PDB file of C-alpha atoms in Angstrom:
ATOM      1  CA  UNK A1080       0.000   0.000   0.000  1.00  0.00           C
ATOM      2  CA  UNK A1081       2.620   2.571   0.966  1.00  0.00           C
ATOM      3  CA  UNK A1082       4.409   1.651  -2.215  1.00  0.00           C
ATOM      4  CA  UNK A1083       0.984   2.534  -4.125  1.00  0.00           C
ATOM      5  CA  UNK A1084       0.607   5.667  -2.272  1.00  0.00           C
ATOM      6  CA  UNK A1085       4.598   6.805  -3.025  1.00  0.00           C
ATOM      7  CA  UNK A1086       3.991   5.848  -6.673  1.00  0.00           C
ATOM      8  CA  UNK A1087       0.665   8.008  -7.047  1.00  0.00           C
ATOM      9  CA  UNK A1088       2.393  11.482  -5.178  1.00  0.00           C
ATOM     10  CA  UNK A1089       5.171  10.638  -7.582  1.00  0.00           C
ATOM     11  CA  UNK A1090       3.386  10.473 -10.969  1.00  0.00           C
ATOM     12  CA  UNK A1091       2.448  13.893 -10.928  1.00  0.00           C
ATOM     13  CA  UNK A1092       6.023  15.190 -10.516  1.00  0.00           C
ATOM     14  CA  UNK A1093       7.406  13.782 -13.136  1.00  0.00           C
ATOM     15  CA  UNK A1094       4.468  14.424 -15.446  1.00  0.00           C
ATOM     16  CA  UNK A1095       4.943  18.124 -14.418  1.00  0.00           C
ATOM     17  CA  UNK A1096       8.553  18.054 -14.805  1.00  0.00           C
ATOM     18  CA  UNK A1097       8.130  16.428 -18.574  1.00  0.00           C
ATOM     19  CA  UNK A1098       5.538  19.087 -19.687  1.00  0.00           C
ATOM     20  CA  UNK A1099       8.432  22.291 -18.708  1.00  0.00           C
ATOM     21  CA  UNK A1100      10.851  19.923 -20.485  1.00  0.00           C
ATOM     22  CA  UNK A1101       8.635  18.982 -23.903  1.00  0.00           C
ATOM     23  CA  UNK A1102       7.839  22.897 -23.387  1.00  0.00           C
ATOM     24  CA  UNK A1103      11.678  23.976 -23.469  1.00  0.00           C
ATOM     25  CA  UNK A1104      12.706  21.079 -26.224  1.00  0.00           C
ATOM     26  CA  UNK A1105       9.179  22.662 -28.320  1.00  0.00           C
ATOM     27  CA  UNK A1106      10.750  26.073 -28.329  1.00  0.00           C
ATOM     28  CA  UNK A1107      14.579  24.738 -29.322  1.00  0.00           C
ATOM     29  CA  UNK A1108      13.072  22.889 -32.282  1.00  0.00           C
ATOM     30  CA  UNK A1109      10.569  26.140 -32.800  1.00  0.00           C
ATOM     31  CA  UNK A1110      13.596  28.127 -33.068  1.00  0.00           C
ATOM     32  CA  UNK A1111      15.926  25.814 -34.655  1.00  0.00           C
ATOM     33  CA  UNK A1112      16.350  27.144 -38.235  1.00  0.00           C
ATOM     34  CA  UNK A1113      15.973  30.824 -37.490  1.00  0.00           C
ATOM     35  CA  UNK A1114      18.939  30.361 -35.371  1.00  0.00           C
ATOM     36  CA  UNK A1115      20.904  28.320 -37.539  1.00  0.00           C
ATOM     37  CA  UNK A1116      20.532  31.061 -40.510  1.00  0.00           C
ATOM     38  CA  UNK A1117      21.778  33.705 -37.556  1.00  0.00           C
ATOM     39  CA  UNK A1118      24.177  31.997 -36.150  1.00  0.00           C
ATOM     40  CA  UNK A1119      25.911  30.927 -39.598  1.00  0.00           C
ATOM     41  CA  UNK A1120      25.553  34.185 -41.484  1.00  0.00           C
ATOM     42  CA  UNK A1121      28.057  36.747 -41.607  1.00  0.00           C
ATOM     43  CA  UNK A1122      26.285  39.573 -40.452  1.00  0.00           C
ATOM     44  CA  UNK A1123      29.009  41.859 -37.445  1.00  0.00           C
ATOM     45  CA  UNK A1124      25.390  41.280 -35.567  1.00  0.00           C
ATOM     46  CA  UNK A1125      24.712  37.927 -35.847  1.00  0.00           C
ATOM     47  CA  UNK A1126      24.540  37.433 -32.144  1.00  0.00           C
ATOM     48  CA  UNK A1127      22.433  40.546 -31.810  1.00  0.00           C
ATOM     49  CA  UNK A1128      19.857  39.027 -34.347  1.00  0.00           C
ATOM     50  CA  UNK A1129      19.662  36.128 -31.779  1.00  0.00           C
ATOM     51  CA  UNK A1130      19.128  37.708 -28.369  1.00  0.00           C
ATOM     52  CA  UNK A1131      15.323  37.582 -28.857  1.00  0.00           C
ATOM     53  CA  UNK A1132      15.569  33.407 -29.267  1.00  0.00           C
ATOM     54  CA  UNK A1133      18.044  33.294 -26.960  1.00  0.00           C
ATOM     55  CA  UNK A1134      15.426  35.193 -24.331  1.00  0.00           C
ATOM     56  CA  UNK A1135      12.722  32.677 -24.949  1.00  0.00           C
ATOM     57  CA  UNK A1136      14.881  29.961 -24.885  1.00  0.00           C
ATOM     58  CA  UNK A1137      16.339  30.901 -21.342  1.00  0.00           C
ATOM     59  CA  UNK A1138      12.539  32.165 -20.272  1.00  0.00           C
ATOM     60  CA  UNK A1139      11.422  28.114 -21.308  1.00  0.00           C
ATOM     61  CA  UNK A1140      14.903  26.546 -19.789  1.00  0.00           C
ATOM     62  CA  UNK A1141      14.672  23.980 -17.209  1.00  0.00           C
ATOM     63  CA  UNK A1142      15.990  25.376 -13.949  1.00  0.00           C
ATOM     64  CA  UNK A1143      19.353  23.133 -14.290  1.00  0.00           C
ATOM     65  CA  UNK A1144      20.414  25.356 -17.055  1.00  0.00           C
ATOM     66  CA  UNK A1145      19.027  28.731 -16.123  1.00  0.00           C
ATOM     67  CA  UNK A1146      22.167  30.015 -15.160  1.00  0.00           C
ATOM     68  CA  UNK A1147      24.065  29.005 -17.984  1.00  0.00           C
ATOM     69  CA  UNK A1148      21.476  30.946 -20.382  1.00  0.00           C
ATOM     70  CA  UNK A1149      21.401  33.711 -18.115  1.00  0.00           C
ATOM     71  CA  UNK A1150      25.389  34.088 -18.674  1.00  0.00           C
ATOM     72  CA  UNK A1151      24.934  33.892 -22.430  1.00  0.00           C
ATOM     73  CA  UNK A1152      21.765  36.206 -22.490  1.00  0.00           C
ATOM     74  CA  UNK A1153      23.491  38.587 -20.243  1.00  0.00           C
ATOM     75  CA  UNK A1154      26.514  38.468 -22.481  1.00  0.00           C
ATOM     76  CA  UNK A1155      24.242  39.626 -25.684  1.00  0.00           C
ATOM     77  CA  UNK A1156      22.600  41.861 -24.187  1.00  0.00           C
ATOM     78  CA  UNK A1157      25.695  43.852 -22.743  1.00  0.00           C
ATOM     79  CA  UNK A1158      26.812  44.036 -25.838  1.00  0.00           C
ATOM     80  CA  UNK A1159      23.443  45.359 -27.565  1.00  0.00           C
ATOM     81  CA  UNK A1160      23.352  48.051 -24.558  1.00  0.00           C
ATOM     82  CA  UNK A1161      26.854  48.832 -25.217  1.00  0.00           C
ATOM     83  CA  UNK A1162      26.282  49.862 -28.871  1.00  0.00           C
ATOM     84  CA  UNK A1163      22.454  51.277 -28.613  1.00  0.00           C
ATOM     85  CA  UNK A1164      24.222  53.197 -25.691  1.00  0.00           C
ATOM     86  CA  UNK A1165      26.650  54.565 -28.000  1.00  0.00           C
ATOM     87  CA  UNK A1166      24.209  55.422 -30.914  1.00  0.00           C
ATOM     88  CA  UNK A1167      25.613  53.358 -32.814  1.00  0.00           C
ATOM     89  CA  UNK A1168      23.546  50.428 -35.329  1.00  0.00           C
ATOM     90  CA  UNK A1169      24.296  47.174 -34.613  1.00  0.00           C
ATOM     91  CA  UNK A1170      24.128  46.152 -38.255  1.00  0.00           C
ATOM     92  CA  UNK A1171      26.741  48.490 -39.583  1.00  0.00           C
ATOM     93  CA  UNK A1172      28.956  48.990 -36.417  1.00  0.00           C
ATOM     94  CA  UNK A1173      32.553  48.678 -36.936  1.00  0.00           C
ATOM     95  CA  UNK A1174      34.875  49.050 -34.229  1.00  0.00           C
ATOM     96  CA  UNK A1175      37.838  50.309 -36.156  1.00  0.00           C
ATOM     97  CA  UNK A1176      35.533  52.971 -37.922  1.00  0.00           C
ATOM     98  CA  UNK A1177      32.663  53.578 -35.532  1.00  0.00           C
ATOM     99  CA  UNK A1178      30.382  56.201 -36.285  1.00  0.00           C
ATOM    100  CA  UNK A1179      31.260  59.888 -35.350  1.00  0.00           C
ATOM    101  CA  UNK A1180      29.762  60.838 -32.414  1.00  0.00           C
ATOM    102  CA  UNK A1181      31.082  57.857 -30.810  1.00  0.00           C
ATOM    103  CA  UNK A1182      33.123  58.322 -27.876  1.00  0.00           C
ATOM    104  CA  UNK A1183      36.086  56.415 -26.730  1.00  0.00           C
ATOM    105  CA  UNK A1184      34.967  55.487 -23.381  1.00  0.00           C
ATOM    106  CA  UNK A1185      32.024  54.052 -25.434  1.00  0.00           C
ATOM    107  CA  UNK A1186      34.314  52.619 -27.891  1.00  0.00           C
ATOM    108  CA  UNK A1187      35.976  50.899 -24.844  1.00  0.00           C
ATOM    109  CA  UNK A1188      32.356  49.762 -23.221  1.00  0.00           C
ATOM    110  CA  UNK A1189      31.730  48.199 -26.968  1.00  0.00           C
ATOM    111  CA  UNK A1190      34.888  46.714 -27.223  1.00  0.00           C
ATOM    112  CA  UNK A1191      34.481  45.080 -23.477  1.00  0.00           C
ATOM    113  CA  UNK A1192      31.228  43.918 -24.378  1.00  0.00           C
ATOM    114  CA  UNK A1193      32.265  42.143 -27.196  1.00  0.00           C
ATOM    115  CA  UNK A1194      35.220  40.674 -25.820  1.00  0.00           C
ATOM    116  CA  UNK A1195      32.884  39.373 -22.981  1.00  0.00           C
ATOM    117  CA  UNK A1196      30.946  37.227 -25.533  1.00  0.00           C
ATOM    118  CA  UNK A1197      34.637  35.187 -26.181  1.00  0.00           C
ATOM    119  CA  UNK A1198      35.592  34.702 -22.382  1.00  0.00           C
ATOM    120  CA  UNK A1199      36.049  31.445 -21.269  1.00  0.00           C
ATOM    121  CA  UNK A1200      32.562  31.953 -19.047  1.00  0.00           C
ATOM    122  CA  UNK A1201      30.394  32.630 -21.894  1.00  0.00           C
ATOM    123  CA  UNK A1202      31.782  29.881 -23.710  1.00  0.00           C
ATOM    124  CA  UNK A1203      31.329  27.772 -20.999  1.00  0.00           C
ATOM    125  CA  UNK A1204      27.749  28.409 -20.744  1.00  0.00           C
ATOM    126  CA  UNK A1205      27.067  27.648 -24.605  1.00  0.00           C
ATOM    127  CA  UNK A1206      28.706  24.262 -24.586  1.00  0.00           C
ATOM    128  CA  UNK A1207      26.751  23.402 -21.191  1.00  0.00           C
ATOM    129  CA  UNK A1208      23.475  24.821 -23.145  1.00  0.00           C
ATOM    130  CA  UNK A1209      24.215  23.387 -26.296  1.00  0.00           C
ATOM    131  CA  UNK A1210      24.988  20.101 -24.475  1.00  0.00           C
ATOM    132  CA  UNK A1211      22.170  20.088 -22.214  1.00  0.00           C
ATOM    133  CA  UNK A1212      19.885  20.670 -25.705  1.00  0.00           C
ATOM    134  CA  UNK A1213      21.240  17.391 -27.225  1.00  0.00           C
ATOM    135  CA  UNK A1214      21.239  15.671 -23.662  1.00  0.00           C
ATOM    136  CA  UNK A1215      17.436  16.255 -22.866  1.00  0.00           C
ATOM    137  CA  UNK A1216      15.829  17.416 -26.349  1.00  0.00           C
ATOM    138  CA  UNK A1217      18.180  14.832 -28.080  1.00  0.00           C
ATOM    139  CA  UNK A1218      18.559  17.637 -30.908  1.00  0.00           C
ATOM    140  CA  UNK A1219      21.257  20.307 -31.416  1.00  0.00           C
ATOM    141  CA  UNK A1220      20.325  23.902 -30.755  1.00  0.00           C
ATOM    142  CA  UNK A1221      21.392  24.733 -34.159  1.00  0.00           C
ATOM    143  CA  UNK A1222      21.025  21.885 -37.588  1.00  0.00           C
TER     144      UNK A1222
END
C-alpha cells in the first residue's frame, strides 16, 4: 500500500517536470532554423539578431540550465546596450571605424562587451546549453 501511495504522489512530478521539459525542447526545435541562418551568417550582428531566441529559450529553460542561459543572455545583451548606448547600429557597427559621435569610453564599453561574448565563461555556458539541448531534447540547438 505505501508503495501505491509513493507511486501516485510521484506520478504527478514527473508528469509536471516532462511538460516544462517537452515545453523547453518545443521552443529549441521552434527556433531551430531561425537560429541556424543567424548563427551561420556573416552579419558583425549575428549574435544581436539572436538575443530575442536566446530570451525565450532561457525564459522556457529547465531550472538546471538557467544560469548558464542567463550568462549567455546577459553576455548579448551587454553588448546590444553597449552599442544602442553609444548610438551606434548594430548592423553596420565597426569598431575600427565607428560612427562619429562615438566616444572612446564608449568605444571601450563596446569593445568590453564584445570581448565578454569570447571569455572562457560565456563559452562555458554555450557548450553546457548546447549540451544540455542534445542531452534532454536529443537535438542540437542549431542543424
Amino acid at each position: 500500500m505505501r508503495r501505491l501511495l509513493a507511486l501516485a504522489l510521484a506520478v504527478p512530478l514527473v508528469v509536471g517536470c516532462g511538460s516544462d521539459q517537452d515545453d523547453y525542447c518545443g521552443a529549441v526545435e521552434d527556433h531551430q532554423a531561425e537560429l541556424t541562418d543567424i548563427i551561420s551568417s556573416t552579419r558583425p550582428d549575428a549574435l544581436l539578431q539572436a538575443q530575442g531566441i536566446f530570451e525565450d529559450l532561457r525564459e522556457s529553460a529547465p531550472d538546471d540550465i538557467a544560469d548558464e542561459w542567463q550568462v549567455l543572455v546577459g553576455a548579448v545583451d551587454g553588448l546590444g546596450d553597449a552599442i544602442r548606448d553609444a548610438g551606434a547600429d548594430p548592423e553596420t557597427y565597426d569598431p575600427d571605424h565607428p560612427p562619429e559621435g562615438v566616444t572612446q569610453e564608449q568605444r571601450e564599453a563596446i569593445a568590453t562587451a564584445s570581448t565578454r561574448l569570447a571569455s572562457p565563461e560565456v563559452v562555458e555556458a554555450l557548450r553546457a546549453v548546447d549540451q544540455q539541448v542534445r542531452d534532454v531534447c536529443h537535438t542540437p540547438l542549431t542543424l
